[in-house]
mmCIF file of C-alpha atoms in Angstrom:
data_model
loop_
_atom_site.group_PDB
_atom_site.id
_atom_site.type_symbol
_atom_site.label_atom_id
_atom_site.label_comp_id
_atom_site.label_asym_id
_atom_site.label_seq_id
_atom_site.Cartn_x
_atom_site.Cartn_y
_atom_site.Cartn_z
ATOM 1 C CA MET A 1 -41.062 12.220 10.117
ATOM 2 C CA ASN A 2 -38.425 12.150 12.837
ATOM 3 C CA GLY A 3 -40.398 9.461 14.595
ATOM 4 C CA MET A 4 -40.570 7.389 11.421
ATOM 5 C CA ALA A 5 -36.832 7.816 10.882
ATOM 6 C CA SER A 6 -36.069 6.760 14.423
ATOM 7 C CA ASP A 7 -38.357 3.745 14.056
ATOM 8 C CA HIS A 8 -36.573 2.815 10.818
ATOM 9 C CA ASN A 9 -33.164 3.137 12.464
ATOM 10 C CA THR A 10 -34.333 1.065 15.406
ATOM 11 C CA SER A 11 -35.625 -1.693 13.139
ATOM 12 C CA SER A 12 -32.399 -1.733 11.123
ATOM 13 C CA GLN A 13 -30.372 -2.027 14.336
ATOM 14 C CA GLU A 14 -32.617 -4.862 15.454
ATOM 15 C CA ASP A 15 -31.791 -6.675 12.233
ATOM 16 C CA TYR A 16 -28.060 -6.397 12.823
ATOM 17 C CA LEU A 17 -25.951 -4.955 15.637
ATOM 18 C CA PRO A 18 -22.223 -4.563 14.914
ATOM 19 C CA HIS A 19 -19.820 -6.010 17.443
ATOM 20 C CA TYR A 20 -18.945 -2.591 18.918
ATOM 21 C CA LEU A 21 -22.617 -2.040 19.897
ATOM 22 C CA GLN A 22 -23.236 -5.505 21.291
ATOM 23 C CA LYS A 23 -21.146 -4.911 24.414
ATOM 24 C CA GLU A 24 -20.663 -1.958 26.732
ATOM 25 C CA ASP A 25 -16.894 -1.864 26.249
ATOM 26 C CA PRO A 26 -15.945 -2.349 22.582
ATOM 27 C CA PHE A 27 -12.274 -1.629 23.312
ATOM 28 C CA SER A 28 -11.565 -4.519 25.652
ATOM 29 C CA SER A 29 -9.365 -7.182 24.088
ATOM 30 C CA LYS A 30 -11.127 -10.349 23.010
ATOM 31 C CA LEU A 31 -7.805 -12.205 22.823
ATOM 32 C CA SER A 32 -5.831 -13.803 25.613
ATOM 33 C CA LYS A 33 -3.093 -11.772 27.311
ATOM 34 C CA GLU A 34 -0.467 -14.092 25.868
ATOM 35 C CA ALA A 35 -1.784 -13.528 22.321
ATOM 36 C CA ASP A 36 -1.795 -9.762 22.840
ATOM 37 C CA ILE A 37 1.803 -9.821 24.080
ATOM 38 C CA VAL A 38 2.925 -11.880 21.074
ATOM 39 C CA ALA A 39 1.106 -9.497 18.706
ATOM 40 C CA GLY A 40 2.654 -6.520 20.515
ATOM 41 C CA PHE A 41 6.193 -7.889 20.107
ATOM 42 C CA TYR A 42 5.486 -8.752 16.470
ATOM 43 C CA LEU A 43 4.310 -5.222 15.690
ATOM 44 C CA THR A 44 7.259 -3.754 17.599
ATOM 45 C CA VAL A 45 9.736 -5.656 15.438
ATOM 46 C CA ILE A 46 7.800 -4.786 12.266
ATOM 47 C CA GLY A 47 7.621 -1.130 13.279
ATOM 48 C CA ILE A 48 11.348 -0.843 14.058
ATOM 49 C CA LEU A 49 12.422 -2.564 10.842
ATOM 50 C CA SER A 50 9.970 -0.546 8.755
ATOM 51 C CA THR A 51 11.017 2.768 10.321
ATOM 52 C CA LEU A 52 14.727 2.075 9.894
ATOM 53 C CA GLY A 53 14.371 0.691 6.369
ATOM 54 C CA ASN A 54 12.096 3.376 4.953
ATOM 55 C CA GLY A 55 13.978 6.089 6.820
ATOM 56 C CA TYR A 56 17.181 4.846 5.210
ATOM 57 C CA VAL A 57 15.587 4.895 1.738
ATOM 58 C CA ILE A 58 14.376 8.477 2.248
ATOM 59 C CA TYR A 59 17.771 9.578 3.638
ATOM 60 C CA MET A 60 19.755 8.053 0.763
ATOM 61 C CA SER A 61 17.335 9.532 -1.766
ATOM 62 C CA SER A 62 17.616 12.990 -0.199
ATOM 63 C CA LYS A 63 21.381 12.923 -0.805
ATOM 64 C CA ARG A 64 20.763 12.733 -4.548
ATOM 65 C CA LYS A 65 17.372 14.412 -4.709
ATOM 66 C CA LYS A 66 18.289 16.564 -7.709
ATOM 67 C CA LYS A 67 19.223 13.469 -9.728
ATOM 68 C CA LEU A 68 16.167 11.364 -8.948
ATOM 69 C CA ARG A 69 14.266 10.118 -11.972
ATOM 70 C CA PRO A 70 10.451 10.520 -12.025
ATOM 71 C CA ALA A 71 9.936 6.810 -11.218
ATOM 72 C CA GLU A 72 12.381 7.067 -8.311
ATOM 73 C CA ILE A 73 10.517 10.098 -6.947
ATOM 74 C CA MET A 74 7.361 7.993 -6.837
ATOM 75 C CA THR A 75 9.266 5.233 -5.050
ATOM 76 C CA VAL A 76 10.410 7.735 -2.414
ATOM 77 C CA ASN A 77 6.775 8.760 -1.934
ATOM 78 C CA LEU A 78 5.938 5.121 -1.295
ATOM 79 C CA ALA A 79 8.636 5.025 1.386
ATOM 80 C CA VAL A 80 7.103 8.163 2.935
ATOM 81 C CA CYS A 81 3.688 6.442 3.096
ATOM 82 C CA ASP A 82 5.221 3.328 4.672
ATOM 83 C CA LEU A 83 7.138 5.447 7.183
ATOM 84 C CA GLY A 84 3.925 7.299 8.039
ATOM 85 C CA ILE A 85 2.149 4.029 8.779
ATOM 86 C CA SER A 86 5.007 2.930 11.049
ATOM 87 C CA VAL A 87 5.489 6.207 12.932
ATOM 88 C CA VAL A 88 1.897 7.471 13.161
ATOM 89 C CA GLY A 89 -0.089 4.246 13.424
ATOM 90 C CA LYS A 90 1.899 1.386 14.904
ATOM 91 C CA PRO A 91 2.634 2.955 18.346
ATOM 92 C CA PHE A 92 -1.127 3.112 19.024
ATOM 93 C CA SER A 93 -1.692 -0.567 18.302
ATOM 94 C CA ILE A 94 1.529 -1.683 20.052
ATOM 95 C CA ILE A 95 0.595 0.111 23.276
ATOM 96 C CA SER A 96 -2.947 -1.264 23.078
ATOM 97 C CA PHE A 97 -1.818 -4.866 22.547
ATOM 98 C CA PHE A 98 0.504 -4.679 25.545
ATOM 99 C CA SER A 99 -2.257 -2.994 27.590
ATOM 100 C CA HIS A 100 -4.715 -5.772 26.640
ATOM 101 C CA ARG A 101 -7.243 -3.130 25.475
ATOM 102 C CA TRP A 102 -7.546 -0.083 23.245
ATOM 103 C CA VAL A 103 -6.559 2.761 25.573
ATOM 104 C CA PHE A 104 -7.138 5.804 23.343
ATOM 105 C CA GLY A 105 -10.951 5.947 23.256
ATOM 106 C CA TRP A 106 -13.179 6.788 20.317
ATOM 107 C CA MET A 107 -11.207 9.892 19.321
ATOM 108 C CA GLY A 108 -7.977 7.912 19.130
ATOM 109 C CA CYS A 109 -9.812 5.115 17.307
ATOM 110 C CA ARG A 110 -11.015 7.485 14.605
ATOM 111 C CA TRP A 111 -7.570 9.070 14.274
ATOM 112 C CA TYR A 112 -5.871 5.690 14.041
ATOM 113 C CA GLY A 113 -8.405 4.451 11.473
ATOM 114 C CA TRP A 114 -7.995 7.618 9.414
ATOM 115 C CA ALA A 115 -4.189 7.482 9.471
ATOM 116 C CA GLY A 116 -4.094 3.797 8.510
ATOM 117 C CA PHE A 117 -6.545 4.286 5.657
ATOM 118 C CA PHE A 118 -4.849 7.502 4.490
ATOM 119 C CA PHE A 119 -1.323 6.067 4.266
ATOM 120 C CA GLY A 120 -2.562 2.689 2.987
ATOM 121 C CA CYS A 121 -4.584 4.326 0.217
ATOM 122 C CA GLY A 122 -1.629 6.601 -0.558
ATOM 123 C CA SER A 123 0.632 3.559 -0.910
ATOM 124 C CA LEU A 124 -1.718 1.733 -3.277
ATOM 125 C CA ILE A 125 -2.381 4.787 -5.467
ATOM 126 C CA THR A 126 1.352 5.510 -5.591
ATOM 127 C CA MET A 127 1.985 1.959 -6.801
ATOM 128 C CA THR A 128 -0.786 2.424 -9.359
ATOM 129 C CA ALA A 129 0.925 5.556 -10.668
ATOM 130 C CA VAL A 130 4.284 3.759 -10.739
ATOM 131 C CA SER A 131 2.804 0.836 -12.692
ATOM 132 C CA LEU A 132 1.301 3.248 -15.222
ATOM 133 C CA ASP A 133 4.648 5.015 -15.530
ATOM 134 C CA ARG A 134 6.406 1.700 -16.145
ATOM 135 C CA TYR A 135 3.749 0.642 -18.658
ATOM 136 C CA LEU A 136 3.976 3.849 -20.663
ATOM 137 C CA LYS A 137 7.776 3.922 -20.430
ATOM 138 C CA ILE A 138 8.239 0.329 -21.616
ATOM 139 C CA CYS A 139 5.300 -0.088 -24.000
ATOM 140 C CA HIS A 140 5.073 3.470 -25.377
ATOM 141 C CA LEU A 141 8.629 4.756 -25.740
ATOM 142 C CA SER A 142 7.627 8.260 -26.823
ATOM 143 C CA TYR A 143 6.113 8.812 -23.380
ATOM 144 C CA GLY A 144 9.530 8.845 -21.729
ATOM 145 C CA THR A 145 10.760 11.681 -23.905
ATOM 146 C CA TRP A 146 8.407 14.264 -22.382
ATOM 147 C CA LEU A 147 8.016 13.002 -18.794
ATOM 148 C CA LYS A 148 9.880 15.401 -16.510
ATOM 149 C CA ARG A 149 10.377 15.760 -12.778
ATOM 150 C CA HIS A 150 7.635 18.346 -12.424
ATOM 151 C CA HIS A 151 5.142 15.849 -13.888
ATOM 152 C CA ALA A 152 6.045 13.469 -11.050
ATOM 153 C CA PHE A 153 5.432 16.179 -8.435
ATOM 154 C CA ILE A 154 2.055 16.992 -9.983
ATOM 155 C CA CYS A 155 1.227 13.293 -9.771
ATOM 156 C CA LEU A 156 2.242 13.270 -6.088
ATOM 157 C CA ALA A 157 -0.125 16.166 -5.375
ATOM 158 C CA ILE A 158 -2.970 14.228 -7.017
ATOM 159 C CA ILE A 159 -2.109 11.089 -4.996
ATOM 160 C CA TRP A 160 -2.132 12.923 -1.659
ATOM 161 C CA ALA A 161 -5.389 14.719 -2.532
ATOM 162 C CA TYR A 162 -6.980 11.405 -3.569
ATOM 163 C CA ALA A 163 -5.937 9.671 -0.330
ATOM 164 C CA THR A 164 -7.042 12.652 1.782
ATOM 165 C CA PHE A 165 -10.466 12.720 0.146
ATOM 166 C CA TRP A 166 -11.295 9.043 0.627
ATOM 167 C CA ALA A 167 -9.844 8.880 4.147
ATOM 168 C CA THR A 168 -11.805 11.969 5.236
ATOM 169 C CA VAL A 169 -15.137 11.099 3.587
ATOM 170 C CA PRO A 170 -16.243 8.971 6.610
ATOM 171 C CA PHE A 171 -16.110 12.096 8.792
ATOM 172 C CA ALA A 172 -18.765 13.714 6.555
ATOM 173 C CA GLY A 173 -21.400 11.352 7.964
ATOM 174 C CA VAL A 174 -21.478 8.756 5.199
ATOM 175 C CA GLY A 175 -19.135 6.362 6.980
ATOM 176 C CA SER A 176 -17.121 5.915 10.134
ATOM 177 C CA TYR A 177 -14.145 4.258 11.787
ATOM 178 C CA ALA A 178 -14.721 1.567 14.386
ATOM 179 C CA PRO A 179 -12.797 -0.922 16.551
ATOM 180 C CA GLU A 180 -11.810 -4.276 15.129
ATOM 181 C CA PRO A 181 -13.667 -7.342 16.481
ATOM 182 C CA PHE A 182 -10.658 -8.246 18.673
ATOM 183 C CA GLY A 183 -10.794 -4.786 20.304
ATOM 184 C CA THR A 184 -7.185 -3.534 20.246
ATOM 185 C CA SER A 185 -7.145 -1.885 16.807
ATOM 186 C CA CYS A 186 -9.422 0.275 14.667
ATOM 187 C CA THR A 187 -10.320 0.344 11.000
ATOM 188 C CA LEU A 188 -12.941 1.511 8.517
ATOM 189 C CA ASP A 189 -16.460 0.630 9.675
ATOM 190 C CA TRP A 190 -17.103 -2.194 7.216
ATOM 191 C CA TRP A 191 -20.131 -3.257 9.253
ATOM 192 C CA LEU A 192 -22.157 -0.247 8.046
ATOM 193 C CA ALA A 193 -23.018 -2.272 4.945
ATOM 194 C CA GLN A 194 -25.030 -4.627 7.157
ATOM 195 C CA ALA A 195 -27.244 -1.801 8.457
ATOM 196 C CA SER A 196 -28.436 0.238 5.462
ATOM 197 C CA VAL A 197 -28.339 0.708 1.702
ATOM 198 C CA ALA A 198 -26.388 3.943 2.195
ATOM 199 C CA GLY A 199 -23.766 1.986 4.107
ATOM 200 C CA GLN A 200 -23.534 -0.553 1.303
ATOM 201 C CA ALA A 201 -23.087 2.225 -1.280
ATOM 202 C CA PHE A 202 -20.311 3.781 0.806
ATOM 203 C CA ILE A 203 -18.439 0.499 1.276
ATOM 204 C CA LEU A 204 -18.805 -0.403 -2.424
ATOM 205 C CA SER A 205 -17.403 3.006 -3.387
ATOM 206 C CA ILE A 206 -14.421 2.505 -1.089
ATOM 207 C CA LEU A 207 -13.800 -0.988 -2.454
ATOM 208 C CA PHE A 208 -13.945 0.142 -6.080
ATOM 209 C CA PHE A 209 -11.959 3.389 -5.937
ATOM 210 C CA CYS A 210 -9.445 2.376 -3.261
ATOM 211 C CA LEU A 211 -8.881 -1.316 -4.052
ATOM 212 C CA LEU A 212 -10.430 -2.894 -7.166
ATOM 213 C CA PHE A 213 -9.747 -0.152 -9.715
ATOM 214 C CA PRO A 214 -6.120 0.509 -8.636
ATOM 215 C CA THR A 215 -5.420 -3.241 -8.510
ATOM 216 C CA ALA A 216 -6.885 -3.727 -11.994
ATOM 217 C CA VAL A 217 -4.657 -0.945 -13.348
ATOM 218 C CA ILE A 218 -1.590 -2.516 -11.715
ATOM 219 C CA VAL A 219 -2.335 -5.987 -13.089
ATOM 220 C CA PHE A 220 -3.063 -4.631 -16.580
ATOM 221 C CA SER A 221 0.152 -2.584 -16.621
ATOM 222 C CA TYR A 222 2.482 -5.403 -15.622
ATOM 223 C CA VAL A 223 0.832 -7.977 -17.883
ATOM 224 C CA LYS A 224 1.378 -5.638 -20.832
ATOM 225 C CA ILE A 225 4.965 -5.007 -19.698
ATOM 226 C CA ILE A 226 5.753 -8.725 -19.496
ATOM 227 C CA LEU A 227 4.361 -9.300 -22.994
ATOM 228 C CA LYS A 228 6.293 -6.327 -24.352
ATOM 229 C CA VAL A 229 9.577 -7.381 -22.731
ATOM 230 C CA LYS A 230 9.325 -10.874 -24.222
ATOM 231 C CA SER A 231 8.920 -9.454 -27.691
ATOM 232 C CA SER A 232 11.576 -6.734 -27.445
ATOM 233 C CA THR A 233 14.461 -8.432 -25.612
ATOM 234 C CA LYS A 234 16.129 -9.584 -28.824
ATOM 235 C CA GLU A 235 15.710 -6.181 -30.439
ATOM 236 C CA VAL A 236 17.509 -4.359 -27.613
ATOM 237 C CA ALA A 237 20.545 -6.643 -27.998
ATOM 238 C CA HIS A 238 21.277 -5.050 -31.395
ATOM 239 C CA TYR A 239 21.301 -1.485 -30.028
ATOM 240 C CA ASP A 240 24.380 0.425 -28.892
ATOM 241 C CA THR A 241 25.755 0.444 -25.340
ATOM 242 C CA ARG A 242 23.909 3.570 -24.239
ATOM 243 C CA ILE A 243 20.493 2.212 -25.187
ATOM 244 C CA GLN A 244 21.315 -1.154 -23.590
ATOM 245 C CA ASN A 245 22.300 0.519 -20.308
ATOM 246 C CA SER A 246 19.135 2.624 -20.355
ATOM 247 C CA HIS A 247 17.066 -0.498 -20.978
ATOM 248 C CA ILE A 248 18.761 -2.293 -18.066
ATOM 249 C CA LEU A 249 17.991 0.632 -15.747
ATOM 250 C CA GLU A 250 14.347 0.777 -16.842
ATOM 251 C CA MET A 251 13.973 -2.955 -16.270
ATOM 252 C CA LYS A 252 15.524 -2.602 -12.829
ATOM 253 C CA LEU A 253 12.962 0.057 -11.884
ATOM 254 C CA THR A 254 10.208 -2.114 -13.343
ATOM 255 C CA LYS A 255 11.297 -5.153 -11.308
ATOM 256 C CA VAL A 256 11.344 -3.066 -8.124
ATOM 257 C CA ALA A 257 7.871 -1.704 -8.813
ATOM 258 C CA MET A 258 6.467 -5.130 -9.696
ATOM 259 C CA LEU A 259 7.842 -6.825 -6.582
ATOM 260 C CA ILE A 260 6.590 -4.007 -4.374
ATOM 261 C CA CYS A 261 3.083 -4.337 -5.816
ATOM 262 C CA ILE A 262 3.101 -8.118 -5.406
ATOM 263 C CA GLY A 263 4.245 -7.843 -1.781
ATOM 264 C CA PHE A 264 1.640 -5.190 -1.018
ATOM 265 C CA LEU A 265 -1.218 -7.176 -2.533
ATOM 266 C CA ILE A 266 -0.170 -10.412 -0.810
ATOM 267 C CA ALA A 267 -0.150 -8.582 2.531
ATOM 268 C CA TRP A 268 -3.475 -6.812 2.033
ATOM 269 C CA ILE A 269 -5.658 -9.264 0.069
ATOM 270 C CA PRO A 270 -6.438 -11.524 3.105
ATOM 271 C CA TYR A 271 -7.471 -8.442 5.074
ATOM 272 C CA ALA A 272 -9.592 -7.230 2.154
ATOM 273 C CA VAL A 273 -11.324 -10.612 1.923
ATOM 274 C CA VAL A 274 -12.193 -10.607 5.630
ATOM 275 C CA SER A 275 -13.365 -6.978 5.386
ATOM 276 C CA VAL A 276 -15.641 -7.715 2.416
ATOM 277 C CA TRP A 277 -17.059 -10.715 4.263
ATOM 278 C CA SER A 278 -17.720 -8.481 7.272
ATOM 279 C CA ALA A 279 -19.506 -5.992 5.017
ATOM 280 C CA PHE A 280 -21.625 -8.295 2.857
ATOM 281 C CA GLY A 281 -21.372 -11.775 4.343
ATOM 282 C CA GLN A 282 -21.904 -13.041 7.869
ATOM 283 C CA PRO A 283 -19.397 -11.071 9.976
ATOM 284 C CA ASP A 284 -20.172 -12.889 13.218
ATOM 285 C CA SER A 285 -19.136 -16.167 11.581
ATOM 286 C CA VAL A 286 -15.474 -15.024 11.391
ATOM 287 C CA PRO A 287 -13.672 -16.253 14.535
ATOM 288 C CA ILE A 288 -12.057 -13.388 16.461
ATOM 289 C CA GLU A 289 -8.762 -15.271 16.715
ATOM 290 C CA PHE A 290 -8.800 -15.639 12.917
ATOM 291 C CA SER A 291 -9.678 -11.998 12.206
ATOM 292 C CA VAL A 292 -6.510 -10.724 13.885
ATOM 293 C CA VAL A 293 -4.168 -12.652 11.539
ATOM 294 C CA PRO A 294 -5.002 -10.740 8.310
ATOM 295 C CA THR A 295 -4.744 -7.480 10.253
ATOM 296 C CA LEU A 296 -1.236 -8.278 11.485
ATOM 297 C CA LEU A 297 -0.206 -9.457 8.021
ATOM 298 C CA ALA A 298 -1.421 -6.198 6.451
ATOM 299 C CA LYS A 299 0.525 -4.158 9.011
ATOM 300 C CA SER A 300 3.743 -5.863 7.890
ATOM 301 C CA ALA A 301 3.467 -4.567 4.301
ATOM 302 C CA ALA A 302 5.506 -1.447 5.068
ATOM 303 C CA MET A 303 8.526 -3.577 6.021
ATOM 304 C CA TYR A 304 8.966 -5.366 2.677
ATOM 305 C CA ASN A 305 9.743 -2.464 0.381
ATOM 306 C CA PRO A 306 13.183 -1.420 1.724
ATOM 307 C CA ILE A 307 14.276 -5.071 1.526
ATOM 308 C CA ILE A 308 13.152 -5.219 -2.106
ATOM 309 C CA TYR A 309 15.056 -2.017 -2.879
ATOM 310 C CA GLN A 310 18.300 -3.411 -1.463
ATOM 311 C CA VAL A 311 18.013 -6.857 -3.097
ATOM 312 C CA ILE A 312 17.344 -5.382 -6.534
ATOM 313 C CA ASP A 313 20.085 -2.768 -6.083
ATOM 314 C CA CYS A 314 22.640 -5.464 -5.188
ATOM 315 C CA LYS A 315 21.671 -7.592 -8.180
ATOM 316 C CA PHE A 316 21.712 -4.543 -10.422
ATOM 317 C CA ALA A 317 25.169 -3.534 -9.185
ATOM 318 C CA CYS A 318 26.518 -7.043 -9.844
ATOM 319 C CA CYS A 319 24.963 -7.185 -13.312
ATOM 320 C CA ARG A 320 26.175 -3.689 -14.091
ATOM 321 C CA SER A 321 29.762 -4.460 -13.056
ATOM 322 C CA GLY A 322 29.722 -7.722 -15.026
ATOM 323 C CA GLY A 323 28.143 -5.995 -18.002
ATOM 324 C CA LEU A 324 30.737 -3.242 -17.971
ATOM 325 C CA LYS A 325 33.529 -5.785 -18.015
ATOM 326 C CA THR A 326 32.071 -7.587 -21.020
ATOM 327 C CA LEU A 327 31.459 -4.297 -22.811
ATOM 328 C CA GLN A 328 35.043 -3.239 -22.148
ATOM 329 C CA LYS A 329 36.284 -6.516 -23.589
ATOM 330 C CA LYS A 330 34.117 -6.060 -26.686
ATOM 331 C CA SER A 331 35.360 -2.489 -27.200
ATOM 332 C CA SER A 332 38.993 -3.585 -26.842
ATOM 333 C CA LEU A 333 38.441 -6.349 -29.404
ATOM 334 C CA LYS A 334 36.859 -3.871 -31.816
ATOM 335 C CA LYS A 335 39.803 -1.495 -31.405
ATOM 336 C CA SER A 336 42.340 -4.289 -32.001
ATOM 337 C CA ARG A 337 40.422 -5.322 -35.094
#
């Protein structure tokens, strides 16, 4: 039986050998030194901006942690995931790009792949939870009356457990982490799908539970929100000041969440497309110089969110100050009347 299994494995490897088995040194850079230096500087800038921005969001939120709304708690968790990607993952790839090879061996490759997948999955599932919160809050008003802070913390525990499970599953023998084709970074072993049916089942499970299903929930939630907002904008105008202010705040949180999701998906979809092609298409047909671009774009996703927070906050502050002035004028007119 063992002999038959070994013969089967040998035949499957003869059908397709992943890039990291085709050469003796899978961690040597396949890019030019100039390209590695440019990528290293790019990731350095992205890492610094992401660390400062997300660190600032977490610091400012900690100053008012007892007043954070459930949706804001989820947003802080997203900043924690982005900070984790920047602090835990980016130094490995930056050092490797400047060294013109991956210098941390297979153990470091697996750790880097796990950390990237763990924080990336945590970010996407957090955004999925935020989109559901916004959907229920805007489209089902009774939901907001019972949602409390402890519900948000329970949701965070589920998110971290979910990300831990899917990031750790490859270590159970059903998957793996492997170097990227260009050699100076590591990721989930998408190339397992080329070798066996079990590999295809594993990759399909990852794609569904960690990409397609969360993305579908996000798209559904915001489409329903947009339709609801169009139909209810005129109704809110007839409510009193307190309800109007609450509606403005909810819409601000919704805009933040929507922009964050859009930025995340724009950054990660090209990488997902290349990964799916590597798993089920013809991976050797993807030029190495081309494969590095989606990877670098995906690594920049953690930088966008703090910028979105600040832009929306500035606009909200301006609208709020202008709105207060108009409301004060209306109240003075009512009193004079």
